[in-house]
Structure formats: C-alpha cells, structure tokens
PDB file of C-alpha atoms in Angstrom:
ATOM      1  CA  UNK A   1     162.476-269.965 -76.469  1.00  0.00           C
ATOM      2  CA  UNK A   2     161.210-270.043 -72.553  1.00  0.00           C
ATOM      3  CA  UNK A   3     158.819-267.717 -71.392  1.00  0.00           C
ATOM      4  CA  UNK A   4     158.397-267.452 -67.067  1.00  0.00           C
ATOM      5  CA  UNK A   5     155.579-265.294 -66.324  1.00  0.00           C
ATOM      6  CA  UNK A   6     155.867-262.870 -62.979  1.00  0.00           C
ATOM      7  CA  UNK A   7     153.568-260.502 -61.563  1.00  0.00           C
ATOM      8  CA  UNK A   8     151.394-259.621 -58.568  1.00  0.00           C
ATOM      9  CA  UNK A   9     148.590-261.719 -57.227  1.00  0.00           C
ATOM     10  CA  UNK A  10     145.133-261.846 -58.900  1.00  0.00           C
ATOM     11  CA  UNK A  11     146.768-260.021 -62.466  1.00  0.00           C
ATOM     12  CA  UNK A  12     145.968-262.920 -64.631  1.00  0.00           C
ATOM     13  CA  UNK A  13     148.986-265.237 -64.298  1.00  0.00           C
ATOM     14  CA  UNK A  14     147.661-268.278 -64.473  1.00  0.00           C
ATOM     15  CA  UNK A  15     145.175-267.578 -66.980  1.00  0.00           C
ATOM     16  CA  UNK A  16     147.606-266.159 -69.465  1.00  0.00           C
ATOM     17  CA  UNK A  17     150.542-269.113 -69.250  1.00  0.00           C
ATOM     18  CA  UNK A  18     147.661-271.538 -69.495  1.00  0.00           C
ATOM     19  CA  UNK A  19     146.123-269.685 -72.785  1.00  0.00           C
ATOM     20  CA  UNK A  20     149.713-269.364 -74.013  1.00  0.00           C
ATOM     21  CA  UNK A  21     150.719-272.900 -73.137  1.00  0.00           C
ATOM     22  CA  UNK A  22     147.421-274.306 -75.052  1.00  0.00           C
ATOM     23  CA  UNK A  23     148.178-271.581 -78.306  1.00  0.00           C
ATOM     24  CA  UNK A  24     151.838-272.353 -78.410  1.00  0.00           C
ATOM     25  CA  UNK A  25     151.486-276.345 -77.573  1.00  0.00           C
ATOM     26  CA  UNK A  26     154.409-275.518 -75.119  1.00  0.00           C
ATOM     27  CA  UNK A  27     154.608-277.462 -71.507  1.00  0.00           C
ATOM     28  CA  UNK A  28     153.197-275.057 -68.586  1.00  0.00           C
ATOM     29  CA  UNK A  29     154.796-275.395 -65.304  1.00  0.00           C
ATOM     30  CA  UNK A  30     153.225-273.624 -62.498  1.00  0.00           C
ATOM     31  CA  UNK A  31     155.740-273.165 -59.466  1.00  0.00           C
ATOM     32  CA  UNK A  32     152.876-271.745 -57.208  1.00  0.00           C
ATOM     33  CA  UNK A  33     150.959-275.237 -57.196  1.00  0.00           C
ATOM     34  CA  UNK A  34     154.079-276.829 -56.715  1.00  0.00           C
ATOM     35  CA  UNK A  35     154.952-274.829 -53.550  1.00  0.00           C
ATOM     36  CA  UNK A  36     151.579-275.603 -52.597  1.00  0.00           C
ATOM     37  CA  UNK A  37     151.856-279.507 -52.945  1.00  0.00           C
ATOM     38  CA  UNK A  38     155.198-279.174 -50.552  1.00  0.00           C
ATOM     39  CA  UNK A  39     153.305-277.322 -47.935  1.00  0.00           C
ATOM     40  CA  UNK A  40     150.710-279.925 -47.961  1.00  0.00           C
ATOM     41  CA  UNK A  41     152.768-282.648 -47.788  1.00  0.00           C
ATOM     42  CA  UNK A  42     154.464-281.060 -44.270  1.00  0.00           C
ATOM     43  CA  UNK A  43     150.704-280.642 -43.203  1.00  0.00           C
ATOM     44  CA  UNK A  44     150.574-276.870 -44.043  1.00  0.00           C
ATOM     45  CA  UNK A  45     149.088-273.804 -45.904  1.00  0.00           C
ATOM     46  CA  UNK A  46     150.561-272.064 -48.088  1.00  0.00           C
ATOM     47  CA  UNK A  47     150.768-268.824 -45.927  1.00  0.00           C
ATOM     48  CA  UNK A  48     152.243-270.741 -42.913  1.00  0.00           C
ATOM     49  CA  UNK A  49     154.600-272.681 -45.566  1.00  0.00           C
ATOM     50  CA  UNK A  50     155.550-269.261 -47.013  1.00  0.00           C
ATOM     51  CA  UNK A  51     155.975-268.034 -42.909  1.00  0.00           C
ATOM     52  CA  UNK A  52     158.426-270.821 -42.379  1.00  0.00           C
ATOM     53  CA  UNK A  53     160.643-270.111 -45.219  1.00  0.00           C
ATOM     54  CA  UNK A  54     161.564-267.015 -43.805  1.00  0.00           C
ATOM     55  CA  UNK A  55     163.576-268.837 -41.306  1.00  0.00           C
ATOM     56  CA  UNK A  56     164.095-272.089 -43.070  1.00  0.00           C
ATOM     57  CA  UNK A  57     165.892-271.293 -47.505  1.00  0.00           C
ATOM     58  CA  UNK A  58     164.752-275.535 -47.935  1.00  0.00           C
ATOM     59  CA  UNK A  59     161.082-274.237 -49.133  1.00  0.00           C
ATOM     60  CA  UNK A  60     162.661-272.373 -51.633  1.00  0.00           C
ATOM     61  CA  UNK A  61     165.239-273.781 -52.181  1.00  0.00           C
ATOM     62  CA  UNK A  62     164.236-277.053 -53.490  1.00  0.00           C
ATOM     63  CA  UNK A  63     161.727-275.353 -55.671  1.00  0.00           C
ATOM     64  CA  UNK A  64     164.224-272.757 -57.216  1.00  0.00           C
ATOM     65  CA  UNK A  65     166.557-275.886 -58.039  1.00  0.00           C
ATOM     66  CA  UNK A  66     163.685-277.584 -60.140  1.00  0.00           C
ATOM     67  CA  UNK A  67     163.113-274.518 -62.148  1.00  0.00           C
ATOM     68  CA  UNK A  68     166.728-273.609 -62.542  1.00  0.00           C
ATOM     69  CA  UNK A  69     167.173-277.613 -63.902  1.00  0.00           C
ATOM     70  CA  UNK A  70     164.552-277.065 -66.488  1.00  0.00           C
ATOM     71  CA  UNK A  71     166.095-274.126 -67.807  1.00  0.00           C
ATOM     72  CA  UNK A  72     169.365-275.644 -68.172  1.00  0.00           C
ATOM     73  CA  UNK A  73     167.445-279.288 -69.635  1.00  0.00           C
ATOM     74  CA  UNK A  74     164.418-278.062 -71.736  1.00  0.00           C
ATOM     75  CA  UNK A  75     162.878-275.284 -74.247  1.00  0.00           C
ATOM     76  CA  UNK A  76     159.765-274.507 -75.740  1.00  0.00           C
ATOM     77  CA  UNK A  77     157.821-274.065 -72.284  1.00  0.00           C
ATOM     78  CA  UNK A  78     156.011-271.597 -70.011  1.00  0.00           C
ATOM     79  CA  UNK A  79     156.793-271.514 -66.278  1.00  0.00           C
ATOM     80  CA  UNK A  80     154.551-269.418 -63.782  1.00  0.00           C
ATOM     81  CA  UNK A  81     156.818-268.557 -60.913  1.00  0.00           C
ATOM     82  CA  UNK A  82     157.942-265.162 -59.216  1.00  0.00           C
ATOM     83  CA  UNK A  83     161.320-266.055 -59.294  1.00  0.00           C
ATOM     84  CA  UNK A  84     161.529-268.255 -62.761  1.00  0.00           C
ATOM     85  CA  UNK A  85     162.732-264.911 -64.733  1.00  0.00           C
ATOM     86  CA  UNK A  86     165.760-264.874 -62.018  1.00  0.00           C
ATOM     87  CA  UNK A  87     166.022-268.720 -62.328  1.00  0.00           C
ATOM     88  CA  UNK A  88     165.773-268.875 -66.138  1.00  0.00           C
ATOM     89  CA  UNK A  89     167.829-266.239 -66.930  1.00  0.00           C
ATOM     90  CA  UNK A  90     167.444-266.764 -70.741  1.00  0.00           C
ATOM     91  CA  UNK A  91     163.839-266.652 -70.430  1.00  0.00           C
ATOM     92  CA  UNK A  92     161.073-264.045 -72.085  1.00  0.00           C
ATOM     93  CA  UNK A  93     160.247-262.787 -69.105  1.00  0.00           C
ATOM     94  CA  UNK A  94     156.505-261.530 -68.251  1.00  0.00           C
ATOM     95  CA  UNK A  95     154.941-259.605 -65.552  1.00  0.00           C
ATOM     96  CA  UNK A  96     151.859-259.008 -65.220  1.00  0.00           C
ATOM     97  CA  UNK A  97     150.615-256.445 -62.845  1.00  0.00           C
ATOM     98  CA  UNK A  98     147.535-254.953 -61.039  1.00  0.00           C
ATOM     99  CA  UNK A  99     146.169-252.927 -58.466  1.00  0.00           C
ATOM    100  CA  UNK A 100     146.029-254.641 -54.865  1.00  0.00           C
ATOM    101  CA  UNK A 101     142.277-253.805 -54.765  1.00  0.00           C
ATOM    102  CA  UNK A 102     141.655-255.082 -58.290  1.00  0.00           C
ATOM    103  CA  UNK A 103     143.358-258.278 -57.464  1.00  0.00           C
ATOM    104  CA  UNK A 104     141.680-259.075 -54.142  1.00  0.00           C
ATOM    105  CA  UNK A 105     138.529-258.452 -56.348  1.00  0.00           C
ATOM    106  CA  UNK A 106     139.393-260.973 -58.778  1.00  0.00           C
ATOM    107  CA  UNK A 107     140.826-263.555 -56.343  1.00  0.00           C
ATOM    108  CA  UNK A 108     137.973-263.304 -54.191  1.00  0.00           C
ATOM    109  CA  UNK A 109     135.353-264.010 -57.302  1.00  0.00           C
ATOM    110  CA  UNK A 110     137.829-266.946 -57.957  1.00  0.00           C
ATOM    111  CA  UNK A 111     137.117-268.459 -54.197  1.00  0.00           C
ATOM    112  CA  UNK A 112     133.240-267.238 -54.221  1.00  0.00           C
ATOM    113  CA  UNK A 113     132.527-269.302 -57.877  1.00  0.00           C
ATOM    114  CA  UNK A 114     134.845-272.017 -56.976  1.00  0.00           C
ATOM    115  CA  UNK A 115     133.225-272.571 -53.135  1.00  0.00           C
ATOM    116  CA  UNK A 116     136.996-272.331 -52.209  1.00  0.00           C
ATOM    117  CA  UNK A 117     137.466-270.177 -49.087  1.00  0.00           C
ATOM    118  CA  UNK A 118     140.316-271.080 -46.698  1.00  0.00           C
ATOM    119  CA  UNK A 119     143.691-271.610 -47.227  1.00  0.00           C
ATOM    120  CA  UNK A 120     144.197-271.923 -43.949  1.00  0.00           C
ATOM    121  CA  UNK A 121     142.833-268.631 -43.238  1.00  0.00           C
ATOM    122  CA  UNK A 122     138.819-267.538 -43.002  1.00  0.00           C
ATOM    123  CA  UNK A 123     138.719-265.385 -46.740  1.00  0.00           C
ATOM    124  CA  UNK A 124     134.708-264.646 -46.528  1.00  0.00           C
ATOM    125  CA  UNK A 125     135.204-260.778 -48.099  1.00  0.00           C
ATOM    126  CA  UNK A 126     137.219-258.897 -50.368  1.00  0.00           C
ATOM    127  CA  UNK A 127     138.404-257.000 -47.592  1.00  0.00           C
ATOM    128  CA  UNK A 128     140.187-260.255 -45.942  1.00  0.00           C
ATOM    129  CA  UNK A 129     141.767-261.626 -49.485  1.00  0.00           C
ATOM    130  CA  UNK A 130     143.222-258.137 -49.704  1.00  0.00           C
ATOM    131  CA  UNK A 131     144.662-258.218 -45.801  1.00  0.00           C
ATOM    132  CA  UNK A 132     145.878-261.848 -47.675  1.00  0.00           C
ATOM    133  CA  UNK A 133     147.617-260.663 -49.990  1.00  0.00           C
ATOM    134  CA  UNK A 134     149.175-257.911 -48.586  1.00  0.00           C
ATOM    135  CA  UNK A 135     150.562-260.262 -45.699  1.00  0.00           C
ATOM    136  CA  UNK A 136     151.948-262.588 -48.450  1.00  0.00           C
ATOM    137  CA  UNK A 137     153.410-259.858 -50.569  1.00  0.00           C
ATOM    138  CA  UNK A 138     155.793-258.994 -47.453  1.00  0.00           C
ATOM    139  CA  UNK A 139     156.380-262.440 -46.755  1.00  0.00           C
ATOM    140  CA  UNK A 140     158.008-263.038 -50.310  1.00  0.00           C
ATOM    141  CA  UNK A 141     159.708-259.488 -50.416  1.00  0.00           C
ATOM    142  CA  UNK A 142     161.070-260.877 -46.764  1.00  0.00           C
ATOM    143  CA  UNK A 143     162.390-264.338 -48.050  1.00  0.00           C
ATOM    144  CA  UNK A 144     163.470-263.275 -51.706  1.00  0.00           C
ATOM    145  CA  UNK A 145     165.682-260.537 -50.224  1.00  0.00           C
ATOM    146  CA  UNK A 146     166.806-262.706 -47.744  1.00  0.00           C
ATOM    147  CA  UNK A 147     167.820-265.557 -49.708  1.00  0.00           C
ATOM    148  CA  UNK A 148     168.454-264.356 -53.057  1.00  0.00           C
ATOM    149  CA  UNK A 149     168.752-260.699 -52.988  1.00  0.00           C
ATOM    150  CA  UNK A 150     166.188-259.831 -56.116  1.00  0.00           C
ATOM    151  CA  UNK A 151     163.165-257.582 -55.995  1.00  0.00           C
ATOM    152  CA  UNK A 152     160.660-259.762 -58.117  1.00  0.00           C
ATOM    153  CA  UNK A 153     158.577-256.756 -58.078  1.00  0.00           C
ATOM    154  CA  UNK A 154     161.511-254.574 -59.747  1.00  0.00           C
ATOM    155  CA  UNK A 155     160.290-254.344 -63.127  1.00  0.00           C
ATOM    156  CA  UNK A 156     163.145-253.392 -64.759  1.00  0.00           C
ATOM    157  CA  UNK A 157     164.035-256.917 -64.562  1.00  0.00           C
ATOM    158  CA  UNK A 158     161.185-258.321 -67.176  1.00  0.00           C
ATOM    159  CA  UNK A 159     161.264-257.740 -71.024  1.00  0.00           C
ATOM    160  CA  UNK A 160     157.322-257.117 -70.994  1.00  0.00           C
ATOM    161  CA  UNK A 161     155.612-255.544 -68.428  1.00  0.00           C
ATOM    162  CA  UNK A 162     151.501-255.312 -68.376  1.00  0.00           C
ATOM    163  CA  UNK A 163     149.168-253.450 -65.810  1.00  0.00           C
ATOM    164  CA  UNK A 164     145.978-255.751 -66.358  1.00  0.00           C
ATOM    165  CA  UNK A 165     143.703-253.569 -64.172  1.00  0.00           C
ATOM    166  CA  UNK A 166     141.516-252.022 -66.421  1.00  0.00           C
ATOM    167  CA  UNK A 167     142.155-254.801 -68.923  1.00  0.00           C
ATOM    168  CA  UNK A 168     139.385-257.942 -69.433  1.00  0.00           C
ATOM    169  CA  UNK A 169     141.706-261.361 -69.801  1.00  0.00           C
ATOM    170  CA  UNK A 170     141.401-261.199 -73.609  1.00  0.00           C
ATOM    171  CA  UNK A 171     142.716-257.717 -73.755  1.00  0.00           C
ATOM    172  CA  UNK A 172     145.623-259.543 -71.654  1.00  0.00           C
ATOM    173  CA  UNK A 173     146.325-262.433 -73.679  1.00  0.00           C
ATOM    174  CA  UNK A 174     146.208-260.771 -77.248  1.00  0.00           C
ATOM    175  CA  UNK A 175     149.091-258.060 -75.418  1.00  0.00           C
ATOM    176  CA  UNK A 176     150.842-260.687 -74.177  1.00  0.00           C
ATOM    177  CA  UNK A 177     150.820-262.699 -77.667  1.00  0.00           C
ATOM    178  CA  UNK A 178     151.592-260.333 -79.561  1.00  0.00           C
ATOM    179  CA  UNK A 179     155.040-259.512 -77.662  1.00  0.00           C
ATOM    180  CA  UNK A 180     155.584-263.225 -77.514  1.00  0.00           C
ATOM    181  CA  UNK A 181     155.349-263.225 -81.336  1.00  0.00           C
ATOM    182  CA  UNK A 182     157.306-260.143 -81.669  1.00  0.00           C
ATOM    183  CA  UNK A 183     159.666-261.766 -79.246  1.00  0.00           C
ATOM    184  CA  UNK A 184     159.728-265.259 -81.362  1.00  0.00           C
ATOM    185  CA  UNK A 185     160.169-263.011 -84.832  1.00  0.00           C
ATOM    186  CA  UNK A 186     163.621-262.070 -82.946  1.00  0.00           C
ATOM    187  CA  UNK A 187     164.666-264.869 -82.456  1.00  0.00           C
ATOM    188  CA  UNK A 188     164.177-266.287 -85.716  1.00  0.00           C
ATOM    189  CA  UNK A 189     165.658-263.495 -87.559  1.00  0.00           C
ATOM    190  CA  UNK A 190     168.687-263.920 -85.627  1.00  0.00           C
TER     191      UNK A 190
END
C-alpha cells in the first residue's frame, strides 16, 4: 500500500507523514523538500522556483517523473506532495485541509520556533505568512492546471479528507491512522 498525503499549507501534512512512516515502519518521501533542494541548486527560493515553473515545466516534470517511478517500482511507503495522488493513482489518497488563517498561524509559529523567517521573503508576521501562502496557492493552481489539467484542491480526488483547523496534531494523527488501518484491512480482505 502507498499512502499519498496532500493538502493545504499548514494543515499538518509533514508531521502526519513522518508519524505514519514511523508507526508503520515505512519509507517517507517529501516532494516539497525535493523541490526546495532543486530551487537551491538553481540559486532560487522556493517562491522564485514556483514562479519560474509557471513558464518552465521542467521545474515540475523532473520531480513528477521521480514520484511516478516510485509508484511503479516500490510499495509500502508514504509520499507527501500536492500532486502525488495524481502520479501514483493506486495510492490511498489523503487530503488534510485547514483554514488559511490557521495554516498561517501554525507556519508562523513553526518559523518563530525554528528561528527561520525567510524563504526569499521577509515573513515577520502572520499576515506576511498568510499573503505568502495565498500567493503560493495561486502559483500552484496555475501550474497544475496548465501542465496536468488537475485541481489538487478538488476534494473528490481523495479517499480520505480531514479538516484539521480545530484539531490538535494527536487528534489528526488518530483520525488519519484509523482511516489507514481501515484501508489496510480492506486490502487484506480482498
């Protein structure tokens, strides 16, 4: 079984993917981290790399081919990426949602805690983070529609959807893990 995790910015995708991988003893692949590394290799921030991707499909295609190949050659792993459900259609598709405001609050808190305040932008307030998230969402939507004709925010694309806005991370994990267990049982009963 492959579990793809997608969702809104600040919904808890990375934390849940890490915890699932640990609990199941499976590998975890983080597409956002790969994209950040590719941006650094070009001397760009992620925001600049995404902007470049609006006219240069190679910024998406390289990573997308990588995840497609993973889905064809491996099993029993977690993959976290907005388009992973599309490139690994046999995966159990999880979407974690959160309001823009709560997502910005969570991300700003994580930035403060880590001491990071920049990804090419001066993210000094929650409002700065909120504006950055909205800009990123528009860039993502534009690229995904242009290159793949998909809407990653259409909840019909997913097997399990959870709004995390009013949940703590332990509650989110419990609900996601229950859905994963149900899917594993269904697979084993086939």
